[in-house]
Amino acid sequence: MFNSVEFPIVTFASSNLHKFTEIKEIFIQKTSIKLDHLNISLLEIQSASLEEVAAFSLNECVRNTDKDLIFVEDSGLFIDCLNGFPGPYSAFILNTIGLNGILSLLNNVPNRKSIFQSTIALKFQNQTKIFTGQVNGKIAMQISDFGWGYDPIFIPDCDGKRTFGELGDKKNEISHRFIAVGKLIEFLNNQLHLVK
Ligand code: ITT
């Protein structure tokens, strides 16, 4: 469909530059599709489902742009002993009680299991396609020095010792986002008849 000089461009709409940087890196590794960034504060509904939040944000975004290929991503940290809280409210909770507040809620709690989820909603030929990625892990006992957002307190099970922040660049090879973006790229490569 596209020749070597005319590659499609897909737009990622988000106010979060860290997310764009990570996604861009994955695109460079896995596809010839170009990634563009639309820096925009997304309208988010209150819902227990990241899929619903992402699909709503995407539709709002599409109404306000003229991009054909556009996606958004909604992430959430689901803590087992808090019945999945903060989940879809992760951004609000980080901005209010912060990482110290989360650790206080887990004071003396032995069950620190949690899941980091990434949910992507893509507009493709007037349809909404959803791609998700999840990583199991646990909440650290203290805040580590590195990383952004929840990275300093989330320890993925596949490492078991270091937080996402302490893993540095390796985070982006194993993260919830890496899994979801991989599924998105596989879909786009197939639909657009591209191979890396
Ligand atoms: P947009 O909605 O504009 O894309 P956002 O920062 O609000 O940006 P989310 O709602 O998806 O993004 O993120 C929920 C919260 O989780 C927010 O506070 C992020 O900083 C944090 N977060 C998301 N992905 C993360 C990751 O990979 N590592 C650490 N924290 C993350």
GROMACS .gro file of C-alpha atoms and ligand atoms in nm:
model
  227
    1MET     CA    1   0.000   0.000   0.000
    2PHE     CA    2   0.282   0.244   0.097
    3ASN     CA    3   0.615   0.259  -0.082
    4SER     CA    4   0.952   0.324   0.079
    5VAL     CA    5   0.928   0.702   0.056
    6GLU     CA    6   0.566   0.734   0.162
    7PHE     CA    7   0.524   0.587   0.510
    8PRO     CA    8   0.207   0.652   0.704
    9ILE     CA    9   0.213   0.876   1.009
   10VAL     CA   10   0.025   0.786   1.322
   11THR     CA   11  -0.044   1.049   1.587
   12PHE     CA   12  -0.021   0.989   1.962
   13ALA     CA   13  -0.233   1.237   2.159
   14SER     CA   14  -0.116   1.291   2.517
   15SER     CA   15  -0.003   1.557   2.761
   16ASN     CA   16   0.266   1.322   2.895
   17LEU     CA   17   0.606   1.355   2.728
   18HIS     CA   18   0.745   1.049   2.911
   19LYS     CA   19   0.481   0.830   2.750
   20PHE     CA   20   0.552   0.975   2.405
   21THR     CA   21   0.929   0.919   2.447
   22GLU     CA   22   0.879   0.553   2.543
   23ILE     CA   23   0.630   0.487   2.264
   24LYS     CA   24   0.851   0.657   2.005
   25GLU     CA   25   1.142   0.430   2.102
   26ILE     CA   26   0.926   0.120   2.051
   27PHE     CA   27   0.806   0.247   1.712
   28ILE     CA   28   1.166   0.304   1.597
   29GLN     CA   29   1.252  -0.056   1.689
   30LYS     CA   30   0.948  -0.227   1.543
   31THR     CA   31   0.807  -0.041   1.245
   32SER     CA   32   0.865   0.206   0.963
   33ILE     CA   33   0.548   0.390   1.058
   34LYS     CA   34   0.627   0.743   1.175
   35LEU     CA   35   0.500   0.865   1.510
   36ASP     CA   36   0.378   1.219   1.563
   37HIS     CA   37   0.295   1.380   1.899
   38LEU     CA   38  -0.016   1.589   1.959
   39ASN     CA   39   0.043   1.755   2.296
   40ILE     CA   40  -0.308   1.788   2.434
   41SER     CA   41  -0.481   1.753   2.771
   42LEU     CA   42  -0.729   1.475   2.719
   43LEU     CA   43  -1.081   1.484   2.855
   44GLU     CA   44  -1.123   1.178   3.081
   45ILE     CA   45  -1.452   1.038   3.208
   46GLN     CA   46  -1.487   0.872   3.548
   47SER     CA   47  -1.512   0.501   3.489
   48ALA     CA   48  -1.373   0.186   3.650
   49SER     CA   49  -1.261   0.069   3.307
   50LEU     CA   50  -0.946   0.201   3.139
   51GLU     CA   51  -1.093   0.086   2.806
   52GLU     CA   52  -1.395   0.315   2.850
   53VAL     CA   53  -1.178   0.606   2.960
   54ALA     CA   54  -0.944   0.563   2.662
   55ALA     CA   55  -1.227   0.519   2.408
   56PHE     CA   56  -1.401   0.834   2.534
   57SER     CA   57  -1.080   1.042   2.529
   58LEU     CA   58  -1.009   0.921   2.177
   59ASN     CA   59  -1.351   1.022   2.047
   60GLU     CA   60  -1.317   1.367   2.203
   61CYS     CA   61  -0.977   1.401   2.042
   62VAL     CA   62  -1.098   1.292   1.700
   63ARG     CA   63  -1.377   1.551   1.714
   64ASN     CA   64  -1.114   1.822   1.758
   65THR     CA   65  -0.850   1.718   1.503
   66ASP     CA   66  -0.829   1.626   1.137
   67LYS     CA   67  -0.586   1.333   1.184
   68ASP     CA   68  -0.690   1.001   1.025
   69LEU     CA   69  -0.468   0.771   1.228
   70ILE     CA   70  -0.466   0.871   1.592
   71PHE     CA   71  -0.443   0.697   1.928
   72VAL     CA   72  -0.447   0.770   2.301
   73GLU     CA   73  -0.319   0.563   2.590
   74ASP     CA   74  -0.460   0.540   2.942
   75SER     CA   75  -0.252   0.375   3.213
   76GLY     CA   76  -0.336   0.270   3.566
   77LEU     CA   77  -0.177   0.104   3.866
   78PHE     CA   78  -0.412  -0.152   4.027
   79ILE     CA   79  -0.314  -0.242   4.385
   80ASP     CA   80  -0.451  -0.575   4.503
   81CYS     CA   81  -0.503  -0.503   4.874
   82LEU     CA   82  -0.681  -0.176   4.782
   83ASN     CA   83  -0.925  -0.359   4.553
   84GLY     CA   84  -0.760  -0.220   4.241
   85PHE     CA   85  -0.727   0.140   4.361
   86PRO     CA   86  -0.605   0.383   4.223
   87GLY     CA   87  -0.663   0.217   3.879
   88PRO     CA   88  -0.828   0.471   3.647
   89TYR     CA   89  -0.772   0.742   3.911
   90SER     CA   90  -0.393   0.697   3.905
   91ALA     CA   91  -0.315   1.045   3.769
   92PHE     CA   92  -0.541   1.218   4.025
   93ILE     CA   93  -0.399   1.015   4.315
   94LEU     CA   94  -0.039   1.083   4.212
   95ASN     CA   95  -0.117   1.455   4.201
   96THR     CA   96  -0.291   1.452   4.540
   97ILE     CA   97  -0.155   1.202   4.795
   98GLY     CA   98   0.150   1.114   4.581
   99LEU     CA   99   0.387   0.821   4.621
  100ASN     CA  100   0.425   0.883   4.996
  101GLY     CA  101   0.048   0.865   5.034
  102ILE     CA  102   0.034   0.531   4.850
  103LEU     CA  103   0.311   0.389   5.070
  104SER     CA  104   0.127   0.508   5.381
  105LEU     CA  105  -0.187   0.324   5.269
  106LEU     CA  106   0.022   0.007   5.247
  107ASN     CA  107   0.196   0.053   5.580
  108ASN     CA  108   0.235  -0.291   5.747
  109VAL     CA  109   0.040  -0.459   5.465
  110PRO     CA  110   0.219  -0.780   5.356
  111ASN     CA  111   0.022  -0.819   5.030
  112ARG     CA  112   0.183  -0.561   4.800
  113LYS     CA  113   0.078  -0.723   4.470
  114SER     CA  114  -0.019  -0.485   4.194
  115ILE     CA  115  -0.071  -0.466   3.819
  116PHE     CA  116   0.033  -0.187   3.584
  117GLN     CA  117  -0.196  -0.167   3.282
  118SER     CA  118  -0.170   0.023   2.957
  119THR     CA  119  -0.476   0.061   2.737
  120ILE     CA  120  -0.447   0.205   2.389
  121ALA     CA  121  -0.747   0.325   2.187
  122LEU     CA  122  -0.681   0.372   1.814
  123LYS     CA  123  -0.912   0.529   1.558
  124PHE     CA  124  -0.881   0.322   1.242
  125GLN     CA  125  -1.121   0.356   0.951
  126ASN     CA  126  -1.383   0.512   1.179
  127GLN     CA  127  -1.364   0.227   1.426
  128THR     CA  128  -1.213   0.220   1.774
  129LYS     CA  129  -0.958  -0.055   1.829
  130ILE     CA  130  -0.836  -0.136   2.180
  131PHE     CA  131  -0.495  -0.287   2.270
  132THR     CA  132  -0.388  -0.365   2.627
  133GLY     CA  133  -0.072  -0.463   2.810
  134GLN     CA  134  -0.032  -0.568   3.172
  135VAL     CA  135   0.265  -0.631   3.399
  136ASN     CA  136   0.236  -0.803   3.736
  137GLY     CA  137   0.447  -0.669   4.016
  138LYS     CA  138   0.450  -0.535   4.370
  139ILE     CA  139   0.473  -0.203   4.549
  140ALA     CA  140   0.819  -0.131   4.692
  141MET     CA  141   0.872  -0.065   5.063
  142GLN     CA  142   1.029   0.271   4.984
  143ILE     CA  143   1.055   0.524   4.701
  144SER     CA  144   1.356   0.465   4.477
  145ASP     CA  145   1.554   0.753   4.331
  146PHE     CA  146   1.481   0.705   3.962
  147GLY     CA  147   1.195   0.716   3.715
  148TRP     CA  148   0.880   0.918   3.661
  149GLY     CA  149   0.520   0.877   3.779
  150TYR     CA  150   0.482   0.547   3.966
  151ASP     CA  151   0.814   0.407   3.837
  152PRO     CA  152   0.995   0.468   4.170
  153ILE     CA  153   0.760   0.233   4.361
  154PHE     CA  154   0.662  -0.039   4.110
  155ILE     CA  155   0.874  -0.358   4.108
  156PRO     CA  156   0.788  -0.587   3.813
  157ASP     CA  157   0.778  -0.959   3.899
  158CYS     CA  158   1.012  -1.045   3.612
  159ASP     CA  159   1.291  -0.865   3.800
  160GLY     CA  160   1.159  -0.896   4.154
  161LYS     CA  161   1.409  -0.655   4.310
  162ARG     CA  162   1.439  -0.331   4.113
  163THR     CA  163   1.167  -0.076   4.047
  164PHE     CA  164   1.077   0.032   3.692
  165GLY     CA  165   1.276   0.347   3.771
  166GLU     CA  166   1.586   0.153   3.873
  167LEU     CA  167   1.562  -0.060   3.558
  168GLY     CA  168   1.634   0.247   3.342
  169ASP     CA  169   1.608   0.177   2.967
  170LYS     CA  170   1.523  -0.189   3.036
  171LYS     CA  171   1.179  -0.080   3.162
  172ASN     CA  172   1.081   0.000   2.804
  173GLU     CA  173   1.158  -0.360   2.695
  174ILE     CA  174   0.923  -0.523   2.947
  175SER     CA  175   0.664  -0.266   3.049
  176HIS     CA  176   0.283  -0.266   3.023
  177ARG     CA  177   0.328   0.002   2.756
  178PHE     CA  178   0.578  -0.209   2.558
  179ILE     CA  179   0.323  -0.494   2.544
  180ALA     CA  180   0.028  -0.275   2.441
  181VAL     CA  181   0.230  -0.077   2.184
  182GLY     CA  182   0.364  -0.406   2.040
  183LYS     CA  183   0.005  -0.518   1.974
  184LEU     CA  184  -0.081  -0.180   1.820
  185ILE     CA  185   0.220  -0.194   1.588
  186GLU     CA  186   0.146  -0.551   1.483
  187PHE     CA  187  -0.208  -0.445   1.392
  188LEU     CA  188  -0.089  -0.138   1.198
  189ASN     CA  189   0.187  -0.326   1.016
  190ASN     CA  190  -0.066  -0.589   0.906
  191GLN     CA  191  -0.337  -0.345   0.809
  192LEU     CA  192  -0.100  -0.114   0.624
  193HIS     CA  193   0.098  -0.404   0.470
  194LEU     CA  194   0.425  -0.294   0.623
  195VAL     CA  195   0.719  -0.488   0.754
  196LYS     CA  196   1.016  -0.347   0.941
  197ITT     P1  197  -0.236   1.162   2.917
  197ITT     O1  198  -0.366   1.110   2.974
  197ITT     O2  199  -0.242   1.305   2.873
  197ITT     O3  200  -0.180   1.071   2.811
  197ITT     P2  201  -0.139   1.118   3.189
  197ITT     O4  202  -0.009   1.146   3.257
  197ITT     O5  203  -0.263   1.175   3.251
  197ITT     O6  204  -0.125   1.161   3.036
  197ITT     P3  205  -0.242   0.849   3.234
  197ITT     O7  206  -0.375   0.902   3.277
  197ITT     O8  207  -0.238   0.738   3.138
  197ITT     O9  208  -0.150   0.963   3.173
  197ITT    O10  209  -0.154   0.805   3.358
  197ITT     C1  210  -0.206   0.780   3.486
  197ITT     C2  211  -0.097   0.809   3.587
  197ITT    O11  212  -0.004   0.701   3.585
  197ITT     C3  213  -0.019   0.936   3.561
  197ITT    O12  214   0.004   0.998   3.687
  197ITT     C4  215   0.112   0.888   3.501
  197ITT    O13  216   0.220   0.972   3.539
  197ITT     C5  217   0.127   0.750   3.563
  197ITT     N1  218   0.191   0.659   3.470
  197ITT     C6  219   0.143   0.618   3.350
  197ITT     N2  220   0.228   0.534   3.290
  197ITT     C7  221   0.334   0.522   3.373
  197ITT     C8  222   0.454   0.452   3.367
  197ITT    O14  223   0.489   0.379   3.263
  197ITT     N3  224   0.539   0.462   3.471
  197ITT     C9  225   0.509   0.536   3.577
  197ITT     N4  226   0.397   0.607   3.592
  197ITT    C10  227   0.309   0.601   3.490
   0.00000   0.00000   0.00000
